[in-house]
C-alpha positions as YAML, in Angstrom:
chain: A
units: angstrom
residues:
- id: 1
  name: MET
  ca: [-11.38, 8.33, -7.91]
- id: 2
  name: TYR
  ca: [-12.26, 5.49, -10.22]
- id: 3
  name: ILE
  ca: [-13.93, 6.41, -13.51]
- id: 4
  name: GLY
  ca: [-13.37, 10.14, -12.96]
- id: 5
  name: HIS
  ca: [-9.76, 9.70, -14.06]
- id: 6
  name: VAL
  ca: [-11.12, 9.27, -17.59]
- id: 7
  name: GLY
  ca: [-12.43, 12.84, -17.31]
- id: 8
  name: ALA
  ca: [-8.88, 14.06, -16.69]
- id: 9
  name: ALA
  ca: [-7.66, 12.25, -19.81]
- id: 10
  name: LEU
  ca: [-10.52, 13.68, -21.86]
- id: 11
  name: ALA
  ca: [-9.80, 17.22, -20.62]
- id: 12
  name: ALA
  ca: [-6.11, 16.84, -21.45]
- id: 13
  name: LYS
  ca: [-7.03, 16.03, -25.04]
- id: 14
  name: ARG
  ca: [-8.31, 19.61, -25.26]
- id: 15
  name: VAL
  ca: [-4.95, 20.93, -24.05]
- id: 16
  name: ARG
  ca: [-2.91, 18.93, -26.57]
- id: 17
  name: ARG
  ca: [-4.98, 17.46, -29.38]
- id: 18
  name: SER
  ca: [-2.02, 15.65, -30.92]
- id: 19
  name: ILE
  ca: [-1.76, 13.22, -27.99]
- id: 20
  name: GLY
  ca: [-3.69, 10.01, -28.54]
- id: 21
  name: LEU
  ca: [-6.53, 9.34, -26.14]
- id: 22
  name: LEU
  ca: [-5.15, 5.89, -25.34]
- id: 23
  name: VAL
  ca: [-1.84, 7.44, -24.26]
- id: 24
  name: LEU
  ca: [-3.73, 9.87, -22.02]
- id: 25
  name: LEU
  ca: [-5.75, 7.03, -20.49]
- id: 26
  name: VAL
  ca: [-2.61, 5.05, -19.73]
- id: 27
  name: ALA
  ca: [-1.07, 8.16, -18.16]
- id: 28
  name: THR
  ca: [-4.09, 9.00, -16.01]
- id: 29
  name: TYR
  ca: [-4.24, 5.48, -14.58]
- id: 30
  name: THR
  ca: [-0.48, 4.97, -14.14]
- id: 31
  name: PRO
  ca: [-0.52, 4.55, -10.32]
- id: 32
  name: ASP
  ca: [-3.40, 2.07, -10.67]
- id: 33
  name: TRP
  ca: [-1.52, 0.12, -13.36]
- id: 34
  name: VAL
  ca: [1.39, -0.15, -10.94]
- id: 35
  name: ASP
  ca: [-1.02, -1.31, -8.20]
- id: 36
  name: THR
  ca: [-2.37, -3.96, -10.55]
- id: 37
  name: GLY
  ca: [1.14, -5.17, -11.31]
- id: 38
  name: LEU
  ca: [1.92, -5.36, -7.60]
- id: 39
  name: CYS
  ca: [-1.30, -7.34, -7.03]
- id: 40
  name: LEU
  ca: [-0.39, -9.79, -9.77]
- id: 41
  name: VAL
  ca: [3.03, -10.51, -8.25]
- id: 42
  name: GLY
  ca: [1.68, -10.63, -4.69]
- id: 43
  name: ALA
  ca: [3.49, -7.51, -3.50]
- id: 44
  name: TYR
  ca: [0.52, -5.16, -3.01]
- id: 45
  name: ASN
  ca: [0.31, -3.45, 0.38]
- id: 46
  name: PRO
  ca: [-3.17, -1.96, 0.98]
- id: 47
  name: GLU
  ca: [-1.87, -0.08, 4.02]
- id: 48
  name: GLY
  ca: [0.86, 1.72, 2.14]
- id: 49
  name: MET
  ca: [-0.28, 2.04, -1.48]
- id: 50
  name: LEU
  ca: [3.18, 3.33, -2.23]
- id: 51
  name: SER
  ca: [2.29, 3.67, -5.91]
- id: 52
  name: HIS
  ca: [0.05, 6.55, -4.86]
- id: 53
  name: SER
  ca: [2.64, 8.34, -2.69]
- id: 54
  name: ILE
  ca: [4.07, 11.69, -3.72]
- id: 55
  name: PRO
  ca: [7.57, 10.31, -4.48]
- id: 56
  name: ALA
  ca: [6.15, 7.50, -6.62]
- id: 57
  name: VAL
  ca: [3.90, 9.84, -8.61]
- id: 58
  name: LEU
  ca: [6.81, 12.24, -9.15]
- id: 59
  name: LEU
  ca: [8.85, 9.31, -10.48]
- id: 60
  name: PHE
  ca: [5.97, 8.24, -12.75]
- id: 61
  name: MET
  ca: [5.70, 11.82, -14.01]
- id: 62
  name: LEU
  ca: [9.40, 11.91, -14.83]
- id: 63
  name: VAL
  ca: [9.27, 8.56, -16.61]
- id: 64
  name: GLY
  ca: [6.10, 9.52, -18.49]
- id: 65
  name: PHE
  ca: [7.59, 12.86, -19.51]
- id: 66
  name: ALA
  ca: [10.85, 11.27, -20.67]
- id: 67
  name: ALA
  ca: [9.19, 8.39, -22.53]
- id: 68
  name: TYR
  ca: [6.73, 10.62, -24.38]
- id: 69
  name: ALA
  ca: [9.38, 13.23, -25.20]
- id: 70
  name: ALA
  ca: [11.78, 10.56, -26.46]
- id: 71
  name: ALA
  ca: [9.11, 8.92, -28.60]
- id: 72
  name: THR
  ca: [7.62, 12.09, -30.09]
- id: 73
  name: ARG
  ca: [10.04, 14.99, -29.51]
- id: 74
  name: ASP
  ca: [6.93, 16.86, -28.38]
- id: 75
  name: TRP
  ca: [8.06, 18.59, -25.18]
- id: 76
  name: THR
  ca: [4.74, 20.32, -24.60]
- id: 77
  name: GLY
  ca: [2.93, 17.01, -25.02]
- id: 78
  name: ALA
  ca: [5.35, 15.44, -22.56]
- id: 79
  name: LEU
  ca: [4.44, 18.13, -20.02]
- id: 80
  name: VAL
  ca: [0.76, 17.33, -20.58]
- id: 81
  name: ILE
  ca: [1.46, 13.62, -19.97]
- id: 82
  name: ALA
  ca: [3.28, 14.48, -16.72]
- id: 83
  name: ALA
  ca: [0.37, 16.70, -15.63]
- id: 84
  name: VAL
  ca: [-2.16, 13.96, -16.36]
- id: 85
  name: ILE
  ca: [-0.14, 11.53, -14.23]
- id: 86
  name: LEU
  ca: [-0.09, 14.13, -11.44]
- id: 87
  name: SER
  ca: [-3.86, 14.56, -11.76]
- id: 88
  name: HIS
  ca: [-4.29, 10.98, -10.56]
- id: 89
  name: ILE
  ca: [-3.06, 11.65, -7.06]
- id: 90
  name: LEU
  ca: [-4.82, 15.01, -6.83]
- id: 91
  name: LEU
  ca: [-8.15, 13.44, -7.78]
- id: 92
  name: ASP
  ca: [-7.54, 10.50, -5.44]
- id: 93
  name: TRP
  ca: [-7.04, 12.92, -2.54]
- id: 94
  name: ILE
  ca: [-10.60, 14.10, -3.15]
- id: 95
  name: THR
  ca: [-12.21, 10.68, -3.09]
- id: 96
  name: GLY
  ca: [-9.74, 8.49, -1.22]
- id: 97
  name: TYR
  ca: [-7.17, 8.45, 1.54]
- id: 98
  name: LYS
  ca: [-3.61, 8.07, 0.26]
- id: 99
  name: PRO
  ca: [-0.07, 8.18, 1.66]
- id: 100
  name: THR
  ca: [2.09, 11.26, 1.25]
- id: 101
  name: TRP
  ca: [5.29, 9.18, 1.31]
- id: 102
  name: PRO
  ca: [6.38, 5.82, 2.76]
- id: 103
  name: GLY
  ca: [5.71, 6.04, 6.49]
- id: 104
  name: GLY
  ca: [4.25, 9.54, 6.13]
- id: 105
  name: PRO
  ca: [0.79, 10.79, 6.96]
- id: 106
  name: MET
  ca: [-2.27, 9.79, 4.95]
- id: 107
  name: ILE
  ca: [-4.36, 12.53, 3.34]
- id: 108
  name: GLY
  ca: [-7.67, 12.71, 1.54]
- id: 109
  name: LEU
  ca: [-11.34, 13.54, 1.92]
- id: 110
  name: ARG
  ca: [-12.46, 9.87, 1.97]
- id: 111
  name: LEU
  ca: [-15.47, 10.36, -0.27]
- id: 112
  name: TYR
  ca: [-15.37, 6.59, -0.90]
- id: 113
  name: ASP
  ca: [-16.97, 6.34, 2.55]
- id: 114
  name: HIS
  ca: [-19.87, 8.42, 1.20]
- id: 115
  name: PRO
  ca: [-20.86, 6.85, -2.14]
- id: 116
  name: VAL
  ca: [-23.36, 9.56, -3.09]
- id: 117
  name: LEU
  ca: [-20.75, 12.30, -2.63]
- id: 118
  name: ASP
  ca: [-18.18, 10.14, -4.42]
- id: 119
  name: PHE
  ca: [-20.56, 9.75, -7.37]
- id: 120
  name: VAL
  ca: [-21.17, 13.51, -7.52]
- id: 121
  name: ALA
  ca: [-17.43, 14.31, -7.44]
- id: 122
  name: GLU
  ca: [-16.63, 11.74, -10.10]
- id: 123
  name: ALA
  ca: [-19.57, 12.85, -12.26]
- id: 124
  name: ILE
  ca: [-18.36, 16.45, -12.19]
- id: 125
  name: VAL
  ca: [-14.89, 15.41, -13.39]
- id: 126
  name: ILE
  ca: [-16.42, 13.20, -16.09]
- id: 127
  name: PHE
  ca: [-18.79, 15.96, -17.31]
- id: 128
  name: VAL
  ca: [-16.08, 18.63, -17.41]
- id: 129
  name: GLY
  ca: [-13.66, 16.29, -19.18]
- id: 130
  name: ALA
  ca: [-16.27, 15.24, -21.73]
- id: 131
  name: LEU
  ca: [-17.29, 18.85, -22.38]
- id: 132
  name: LEU
  ca: [-13.67, 19.83, -23.03]
- id: 133
  name: TYR
  ca: [-13.09, 16.72, -25.12]
- id: 134
  name: GLY
  ca: [-16.19, 17.42, -27.21]
- id: 135
  name: ARG
  ca: [-14.70, 20.75, -28.18]
- id: 136
  name: THR
  ca: [-11.73, 18.96, -29.78]
- id: 137
  name: LEU
  ca: [-14.00, 17.34, -32.33]
- id: 138
  name: PRO
  ca: [-14.54, 18.95, -35.75]
- id: 139
  name: PRO
  ca: [-16.73, 22.07, -35.33]
- id: 140
  name: ARG
  ca: [-19.31, 21.22, -37.98]
- id: 141
  name: ARG
  ca: [-19.60, 17.58, -37.09]
- id: 142
  name: ARG
  ca: [-19.37, 17.40, -33.33]
- id: 143
  name: PRO
  ca: [-21.02, 14.10, -32.53]
- id: 144
  name: TRP
  ca: [-22.61, 15.22, -29.27]
- id: 145
  name: VAL
  ca: [-24.83, 12.17, -29.35]
- id: 146
  name: TYR
  ca: [-21.76, 9.93, -29.14]
- id: 147
  name: VAL
  ca: [-20.18, 12.08, -26.44]
- id: 148
  name: SER
  ca: [-23.45, 11.86, -24.50]
- id: 149
  name: ILE
  ca: [-23.48, 8.08, -24.85]
- id: 150
  name: MET
  ca: [-19.87, 7.97, -23.63]
- id: 151
  name: VAL
  ca: [-20.75, 10.12, -20.61]
- id: 152
  name: GLY
  ca: [-23.74, 7.92, -19.86]
- id: 153
  name: ALA
  ca: [-21.60, 4.78, -20.02]
- id: 154
  name: LEU
  ca: [-18.93, 6.31, -17.77]
- id: 155
  name: LEU
  ca: [-21.55, 7.43, -15.25]
- id: 156
  name: ALA
  ca: [-23.16, 3.98, -15.31]
- id: 157
  name: LEU
  ca: [-19.78, 2.39, -14.58]
- id: 158
  name: GLN
  ca: [-19.18, 4.80, -11.71]
- id: 159
  name: LEU
  ca: [-22.67, 4.22, -10.33]
- id: 160
  name: THR
  ca: [-22.05, 0.47, -10.42]
- id: 161
  name: ILE
  ca: [-18.81, 0.94, -8.47]
- id: 162
  name: ASP
  ca: [-20.48, 3.17, -5.87]
- id: 163
  name: ILE
  ca: [-23.39, 0.74, -5.42]
- id: 164
  name: ALA
  ca: [-20.94, -2.14, -5.06]
- id: 165
  name: HIS
  ca: [-19.09, -0.15, -2.38]
- id: 166
  name: MET
  ca: [-22.34, 0.40, -0.49]
- id: 167
  name: LEU
  ca: [-23.33, -3.26, -0.67]
- id: 168
  name: MET
  ca: [-19.93, -4.90, -0.18]
- id: 169
  name: LYS
  ca: [-17.83, -2.66, 2.05]
- id: 170
  name: SER
  ca: [-15.26, -5.27, 3.01]
- id: 171
  name: ILE
  ca: [-14.13, -6.51, -0.42]
- id: 172
  name: PRO
  ca: [-10.32, -6.41, -0.59]
- id: 173
  name: LYS
  ca: [-8.70, -4.56, -3.48]
- id: 174
  name: CYS
  ca: [-6.56, -7.54, -4.52]
...
């Protein structure tokens, strides 16, 4: 999942309105942030993607939970942060093919190999997240126009990614 992770962050805003959207976005992309860091230092392993393994995500959840709880004393919010981090791997199992643990089996539906299906799956997550997020806005002044523009921009980004995957199948991640 690429842009669909934003949908998870938007949906989580409905669960705990007090959590900033930026915090939720950082949480939902945590394994990808780690991948980016590994790429920058030259330690990325495309075969293993250990940052997306179950033990790594559990560690990220624990760190995210502890950091948010320590900073805010909001234990429920910390649970939401941990759940958003967990959502990353669950969503990636739908679209990708990820390791269970170092040296363990790989799992996933590999929708990346089918860009149209990938787009549909990501669009569903984006739409649901945006719908839930829209309900967090003030009832009398819900700016559905702005939410619609946001959804359109997210879908355009995802469409660009899927078209790029169709045209350039062999581009390395790093």
